[in-house]
Tab-separated table of C-alpha atoms in Angstrom:
chain	number	residue	atom	x	y	z
P	1	MET	CA	0.000	0.000	0.000
P	2	SER	CA	2.838	2.403	0.757
P	3	MET	CA	4.038	2.147	-2.842
P	4	LEU	CA	0.610	3.308	-4.039
P	5	THR	CA	0.501	6.375	-1.812
P	6	PRO	CA	2.285	8.732	-4.229
P	7	LEU	CA	-0.139	7.737	-6.978
P	8	VAL	CA	-3.050	8.743	-4.772
P	9	PHE	CA	-1.833	12.016	-3.337
P	10	VAL	CA	0.440	13.662	-5.907
P	11	PRO	CA	-2.355	14.370	-8.424
P	12	VAL	CA	-4.494	15.812	-5.627
P	13	LEU	CA	-1.717	18.168	-4.548
P	14	ALA	CA	-1.087	19.160	-8.141
P	15	CYS	CA	-4.722	20.170	-8.464
P	16	LEU	CA	-4.552	22.270	-5.319
P	17	LEU	CA	-1.381	24.171	-6.160
P	18	PRO	CA	-3.011	26.794	-8.421
P	19	LEU	CA	-5.456	27.588	-5.637
P	20	MET	CA	-2.682	27.935	-3.098
P	21	SER	CA	-0.310	29.937	-5.299
P	22	ALA	CA	0.724	33.311	-3.955
P	23	THR	CA	0.150	36.369	-6.071
P	24	VAL	CA	3.735	37.507	-5.598
P	25	VAL	CA	5.546	35.026	-7.839
P	26	GLN	CA	9.007	34.208	-9.118
P	27	ASP	CA	7.669	34.229	-12.661
P	28	PHE	CA	4.384	35.391	-14.177
P	29	ASN	CA	3.960	31.897	-15.665
P	30	HIS	CA	3.844	30.293	-12.204
P	31	ILE	CA	0.121	30.974	-11.854
P	32	GLU	CA	-2.266	29.535	-14.373
P	33	ARG	CA	-3.697	32.178	-16.737
P	34	CYS	CA	-1.538	34.948	-15.280
P	35	LYS	CA	0.487	35.122	-18.497
P	36	ASP	CA	-2.721	35.681	-20.495
P	37	SER	CA	-2.268	39.398	-19.774
P	38	LEU	CA	1.001	39.391	-21.723
P	39	TYR	CA	1.489	39.311	-25.494
P	40	MET	CA	2.672	35.801	-26.425
P	41	GLY	CA	2.705	35.084	-22.672
P	42	THR	CA	5.978	37.006	-22.407
P	43	PRO	CA	6.646	39.899	-19.983
P	44	PRO	CA	8.733	42.933	-20.937
P	45	ARG	CA	12.390	41.953	-20.837
P	46	GLY	CA	15.437	43.875	-19.700
P	47	PHE	CA	14.426	44.780	-16.143
P	48	THR	CA	17.479	43.983	-14.054
P	49	ASP	CA	16.590	44.941	-10.468
P	50	THR	CA	16.196	41.673	-8.568
P	51	LYS	CA	14.341	43.415	-5.719
P	52	LEU	CA	11.310	44.107	-7.908
P	53	LYS	CA	8.259	41.958	-7.165
P	54	LYS	CA	6.149	40.229	-9.810
P	55	ILE	CA	2.473	40.435	-8.846
P	56	CYS	CA	-0.211	38.382	-10.511
P	57	GLN	CA	-3.151	40.625	-9.670
P	58	ARG	CA	-5.853	38.230	-8.465
P	59	TYR	CA	-9.372	39.291	-7.616
P	60	ALA	CA	-12.265	36.939	-6.780
P	61	ASP	CA	-9.938	33.946	-7.297
P	62	ARG	CA	-8.998	34.852	-10.864
P	63	PRO	CA	-5.860	36.499	-12.285
P	64	ARG	CA	-6.830	39.853	-13.861
P	65	TYR	CA	-3.504	41.425	-14.949
P	66	VAL	CA	0.140	41.590	-13.877
P	67	THR	CA	2.286	44.242	-12.196
P	68	LEU	CA	6.018	44.637	-11.699
P	69	TYR	CA	6.243	46.362	-8.326
P	70	ASP	CA	9.008	48.236	-6.523
P	71	PRO	CA	8.513	47.713	-2.741
P	72	LYS	CA	11.254	50.254	-1.939
P	73	LYS	CA	9.626	53.064	-3.929
P	74	ARG	CA	6.146	51.647	-3.137
P	75	ILE	CA	4.870	52.091	-6.681
P	76	PRO	CA	4.464	49.840	-9.715
P	77	VAL	CA	7.165	49.932	-12.394
P	78	TYR	CA	4.500	48.846	-14.871
P	79	SER	CA	1.160	47.082	-15.126
P	80	ALA	CA	0.382	44.869	-18.125
P	81	TYR	CA	-3.173	43.984	-19.097
P	82	THR	CA	-5.493	43.066	-21.929
P	83	PHE	CA	-7.815	45.796	-23.146
P	84	LYS	CA	-11.527	44.968	-22.959
P	85	LYS	CA	-13.974	46.740	-25.246
P	86	THR	CA	-16.019	49.126	-23.170
P	87	GLU	CA	-18.156	52.238	-23.308
P	88	GLY	CA	-15.591	53.989	-21.137
P	89	ASP	CA	-17.866	54.995	-18.267
P	90	ARG	CA	-15.983	55.429	-15.007
P	91	ARG	CA	-16.931	53.759	-11.741
P	92	VAL	CA	-15.727	55.236	-8.470
P	93	ASP	CA	-17.523	53.128	-5.885
P	94	TYR	CA	-15.004	50.268	-5.662
P	95	PRO	CA	-13.028	49.942	-2.422
P	96	TRP	CA	-9.267	50.459	-2.491
P	97	MET	CA	-7.250	47.299	-1.926
P	98	TYR	CA	-3.741	46.200	-1.035
P	99	GLU	CA	-1.573	43.159	-1.780
P	100	PRO	CA	-1.119	40.977	1.326
P	101	GLN	CA	1.490	38.853	-0.438
P	102	LEU	CA	3.994	41.703	-0.291
P	103	ALA	CA	3.941	41.542	3.500
P	104	GLU	CA	3.032	37.976	4.432
P	105	VAL	CA	1.999	34.635	3.019
P	106	ASP	CA	-1.744	34.604	2.551
P	107	GLY	CA	-3.752	31.508	1.765
P	108	ASN	CA	-5.838	32.439	-1.263
P	109	GLY	CA	-3.609	35.007	-2.993
P	110	ASN	CA	-6.346	37.577	-3.630
P	111	MET	CA	-5.931	41.325	-3.183
P	112	GLN	CA	-7.878	42.547	-0.154
P	113	SER	CA	-9.706	45.701	0.915
P	114	PHE	CA	-7.823	47.937	3.316
P	115	PRO	CA	-8.659	47.168	6.960
P	116	THR	CA	-9.909	49.872	9.290
P	117	GLY	CA	-7.899	51.241	12.191
P	118	TYR	CA	-4.195	50.598	12.516
P	119	LEU	CA	-4.000	47.118	11.048
P	120	HIS	CA	-2.424	48.556	7.885
P	121	MET	CA	0.775	49.231	9.836
P	122	LYS	CA	1.845	45.621	9.469
P	123	PHE	CA	2.181	45.917	5.697
P	124	GLU	CA	2.973	49.593	5.067
P	125	ASP	CA	6.712	48.826	4.949
P	126	SER	CA	6.254	46.905	1.705
P	127	GLN	CA	3.679	49.017	-0.135
P	128	ALA	CA	1.750	52.268	-0.197
P	129	VAL	CA	-1.281	52.695	2.069
P	130	LEU	CA	-4.212	55.090	1.953
P	131	ASP	CA	-2.595	57.444	4.483
P	132	ASP	CA	0.209	58.102	1.999
P	133	TYR	CA	-2.267	59.825	-0.306
P	134	SER	CA	-4.667	61.320	2.258
P	135	ASP	CA	-2.929	64.666	2.912
P	136	VAL	CA	-1.336	65.178	-0.508
P	137	VAL	CA	-2.973	68.058	-2.373
P	138	LEU	CA	-0.939	68.079	-5.582
P	139	TYR	CA	-1.262	64.389	-6.437
P	140	GLU	CA	-4.004	61.901	-7.244
P	141	ARG	CA	-3.952	58.115	-7.403
P	142	GLY	CA	-3.341	57.492	-11.091
P	143	HIS	CA	-4.172	54.030	-12.452
P	144	LEU	CA	-1.696	52.292	-14.742
P	145	ASN	CA	-4.386	49.764	-15.683
P	146	PRO	CA	-7.408	52.119	-15.804
P	147	ASP	CA	-10.886	50.912	-14.988
P	148	GLN	CA	-12.295	52.358	-18.227
P	149	HIS	CA	-10.117	49.907	-20.193
P	150	GLN	CA	-11.941	47.025	-18.482
P	151	SER	CA	-15.540	45.886	-18.899
P	152	THR	CA	-16.689	43.436	-16.226
P	153	PRO	CA	-17.305	44.590	-12.636
P	154	HIS	CA	-14.628	42.213	-11.321
P	155	ASP	CA	-12.007	43.311	-13.844
P	156	ARG	CA	-12.759	46.939	-13.023
P	157	ALA	CA	-12.696	46.381	-9.273
P	158	ALA	CA	-9.285	44.707	-9.599
P	159	THR	CA	-7.748	47.963	-10.869
P	160	TYR	CA	-8.419	49.606	-7.482
P	161	THR	CA	-5.333	48.338	-5.713
P	162	LEU	CA	-2.607	50.725	-4.617
P	163	THR	CA	-0.107	48.381	-6.277
P	164	ASN	CA	-1.610	49.552	-9.616
P	165	VAL	CA	-1.455	53.312	-8.973
P	166	VAL	CA	1.170	56.042	-8.837
P	167	PRO	CA	1.044	59.661	-7.629
P	168	GLU	CA	0.053	61.741	-10.642
P	169	ILE	CA	-0.145	65.528	-10.696
P	170	ARG	CA	-3.866	66.302	-10.604
P	171	GLU	CA	-3.832	68.532	-13.691
P	172	PHE	CA	-2.008	65.815	-15.648
P	173	ASN	CA	-4.218	62.969	-14.412
P	174	ILE	CA	-7.564	64.590	-15.189
P	175	GLY	CA	-6.302	66.376	-18.303
P	176	PRO	CA	-3.841	65.037	-20.902
P	177	TRP	CA	-3.516	61.509	-19.513
P	178	ARG	CA	-7.252	60.909	-19.172
P	179	GLU	CA	-7.737	62.235	-22.697
P	180	TYR	CA	-5.075	59.814	-23.938
P	181	GLU	CA	-6.691	56.833	-22.182
P	182	GLU	CA	-9.976	57.733	-23.853
P	183	ARG	CA	-8.344	58.177	-27.270
P	184	ILE	CA	-6.728	54.744	-27.042
P	185	ARG	CA	-10.004	53.218	-25.812
P	186	VAL	CA	-11.826	54.514	-28.884
P	187	ARG	CA	-9.000	53.492	-31.244
P	188	LEU	CA	-8.796	49.934	-29.962
P	189	ASN	CA	-12.577	49.624	-29.745
P	190	ASN	CA	-12.961	50.617	-33.382
P	191	PHE	CA	-9.934	49.174	-35.133
P	192	CYS	CA	-8.445	46.291	-33.088
P	193	ARG	CA	-10.041	43.050	-34.258
P	194	GLY	CA	-8.203	40.687	-31.924
P	195	THR	CA	-6.761	41.030	-28.431
P	196	ALA	CA	-4.989	44.254	-27.525
P	197	TYR	CA	-2.200	44.041	-24.943
P	198	ILE	CA	-1.178	47.183	-23.065
P	199	VAL	CA	1.819	47.889	-20.832
P	200	THR	CA	1.840	51.159	-18.879
P	201	GLY	CA	4.639	52.258	-16.570
P	202	VAL	CA	6.652	55.121	-15.107
P	203	THR	CA	10.131	56.530	-14.674
P	204	THR	CA	11.329	58.214	-11.472
P	205	ARG	CA	14.014	60.749	-10.518
P	206	GLY	CA	14.108	60.392	-6.734
P	207	ASN	CA	11.244	62.707	-5.722
P	208	MET	CA	9.120	61.205	-2.957
P	209	ILE	CA	5.879	61.783	-1.088
P	210	ARG	CA	6.837	62.069	2.572
P	211	ARG	CA	4.768	61.140	5.609
P	212	ASN	CA	5.867	61.467	9.239
P	213	ASN	CA	9.229	62.772	8.024
P	214	GLN	CA	9.883	59.602	6.038
P	215	ASP	CA	10.147	59.012	2.300
P	216	ARG	CA	7.107	56.958	1.438
P	217	VAL	CA	6.030	56.887	-2.230
P	218	ALA	CA	8.065	57.702	-5.323
P	219	ILE	CA	6.643	60.403	-7.599
P	220	PRO	CA	6.919	59.516	-11.299
P	221	GLU	CA	8.831	61.815	-13.603
P	222	ASP	CA	7.352	60.328	-16.777
P	223	VAL	CA	4.398	58.086	-17.576
P	224	TRP	CA	4.712	55.808	-20.611
P	225	SER	CA	2.500	53.275	-22.320
P	226	ALA	CA	2.413	51.002	-25.368
P	227	TYR	CA	-0.157	48.710	-26.946
P	228	CYS	CA	0.114	45.677	-29.198
P	229	CYS	CA	-2.707	44.476	-31.469
P	230	THR	CA	-1.626	42.251	-34.346
P	231	GLU	CA	-5.161	41.685	-35.693
P	232	TYR	CA	-6.437	45.085	-36.783
P	233	ASP	CA	-8.574	46.703	-39.479
P	234	ARG	CA	-6.360	46.960	-42.570
P	235	ASN	CA	-8.921	49.358	-44.075
P	236	ALA	CA	-8.618	51.873	-41.247
P	237	PRO	CA	-7.762	55.471	-42.186
P	238	HIS	CA	-4.055	55.954	-42.911
P	239	ASP	CA	-3.391	58.060	-39.789
P	240	VAL	CA	-4.813	55.192	-37.710
P	241	ARG	CA	-3.278	52.323	-39.687
P	242	ILE	CA	0.266	53.618	-39.193
P	243	ARG	CA	-0.287	53.219	-35.436
P	244	PHE	CA	-0.782	49.450	-35.734
P	245	PRO	CA	0.121	46.813	-34.784
P	246	THR	CA	1.945	48.698	-32.017
P	247	TYR	CA	2.575	52.245	-30.852
P	248	GLY	CA	3.905	53.977	-27.768
P	249	VAL	CA	3.338	57.140	-25.782
P	250	LEU	CA	5.278	59.293	-23.325
P	251	ALA	CA	4.313	62.229	-21.095
P	252	LYS	CA	5.712	64.288	-18.229
P	253	ASN	CA	3.930	63.914	-14.889
P	254	ALA	CA	3.775	67.680	-14.448
P	255	LYS	CA	1.383	70.588	-14.006
P	256	GLU	CA	2.595	72.225	-17.223
P	257	GLY	CA	4.446	70.883	-20.239
P	258	ASN	CA	2.558	67.600	-19.793
P	259	SER	CA	1.429	66.939	-23.366
P	260	VAL	CA	1.149	63.278	-24.336
P	261	HIS	CA	3.453	62.391	-27.239
P	262	GLU	CA	2.670	59.347	-29.363
P	263	MET	CA	5.658	57.653	-30.985
P	264	PRO	CA	6.790	54.373	-32.558
P	265	LEU	CA	7.539	51.601	-30.055
P	266	GLN	CA	11.275	51.595	-30.814
P	267	GLU	CA	11.507	55.339	-30.117
P	268	LEU	CA	9.849	54.827	-26.723
P	269	GLU	CA	12.218	51.973	-25.900
P	270	ILE	CA	15.263	54.119	-26.735
P	271	PHE	CA	14.051	56.705	-24.213
P	272	LEU	CA	13.350	54.070	-21.555
P	273	LYS	CA	16.807	52.504	-21.917
P	274	SER	CA	18.257	55.804	-20.701
P	275	ASN	CA	15.663	56.511	-18.023
P	276	LEU	CA	14.845	53.136	-16.438
P	277	ASP	CA	16.900	50.566	-14.565
P	278	VAL	CA	17.026	48.265	-17.593
P	279	ASP	CA	19.671	46.785	-19.849
P	280	GLN	CA	20.052	47.305	-23.586
P	281	ASN	CA	17.896	44.232	-24.271
P	282	LEU	CA	14.754	46.085	-23.166
P	283	GLN	CA	11.792	44.881	-25.185
P	284	ILE	CA	8.246	45.767	-24.148
P	285	PHE	CA	6.526	43.227	-26.408
P	286	TYR	CA	7.821	39.855	-27.583
P	287	ASP	CA	9.453	40.226	-31.008
P	288	ASN	CA	8.328	43.895	-31.023
P	289	CYS	CA	4.705	42.863	-31.568
P	290	ILE	CA	5.334	41.573	-35.070
P	291	SER	CA	2.448	39.369	-36.176
P	292	PRO	CA	3.505	35.727	-35.906
P	293	SER	CA	3.552	33.945	-39.246
P	294	PRO	CA	0.491	31.735	-39.671
P	295	LEU	CA	1.182	28.030	-39.752
P	296	PRO	CA	0.821	26.266	-43.086
P	297	LEU	CA	-2.504	24.504	-43.450
P	298	TYR	CA	-0.942	21.049	-43.207
P	299	LEU	CA	0.481	21.925	-39.759
P	300	GLN	CA	-2.587	23.543	-38.224
P	301	HIS	CA	-4.053	20.227	-37.059
P	302	THR	CA	-0.971	19.685	-34.860
P	303	ILE	CA	-1.713	22.527	-32.405
């Protein structure tokens, strides 16, 4: 009977592992369906800081998107997600959440709503908390994965975690950047025929939000974003078609001089190589979002 024991229990444990997996992972592929947020299942390459944390953003027991998080600066480096076609209406009644995995091992791996009272003190060393933003007049909580790029209530709710937001100058957040998010929403709604993958991130220069005389949350210098959609409307107007299958954007997180500049992906990557802690192999999308060659007909039955 003892020889049969592994045959009985190993499959059971294998089935349970996805349920037990932590949201802070060694690799985005370690949690089933987490890599679905990434083009070709591949995260941006070239990020060299080993202290950064990979978060598979789980809500209601399902992975929703992924975030590369800096626990020292207490902001995301980037969030990567799939765009969902939506009317773009904004919802503001979702509770703000935090990531327990950054502070302790939690059983189910879901993000959780902030507790009341002083319980947040046990995890504020590893991430931003609501108090960090409460007395800051100049800045707002700016989503990297915005709720208006998601459609279902659960996908939208999952964007309301402080591990997905950065301090954005109010005039920038409600002005040029919101206008850009809406412009991209309309463009992808109308002309992307397949899945659109988006990566949005920030650069920093050392400026911090301080609380109780301590540096708490890094303030972004720049906000950048890029999308990848290899199945798009080839009959789109020329000024739209030249922005497919991929395009990038860059803007200053500032009160003035904060215009959003669209640019080819390679131009954005050249800027980021000089302004992020990355190596020269930086690549936001696998193979620069070049459409994979379709398999010959005689091979299609093999996949």
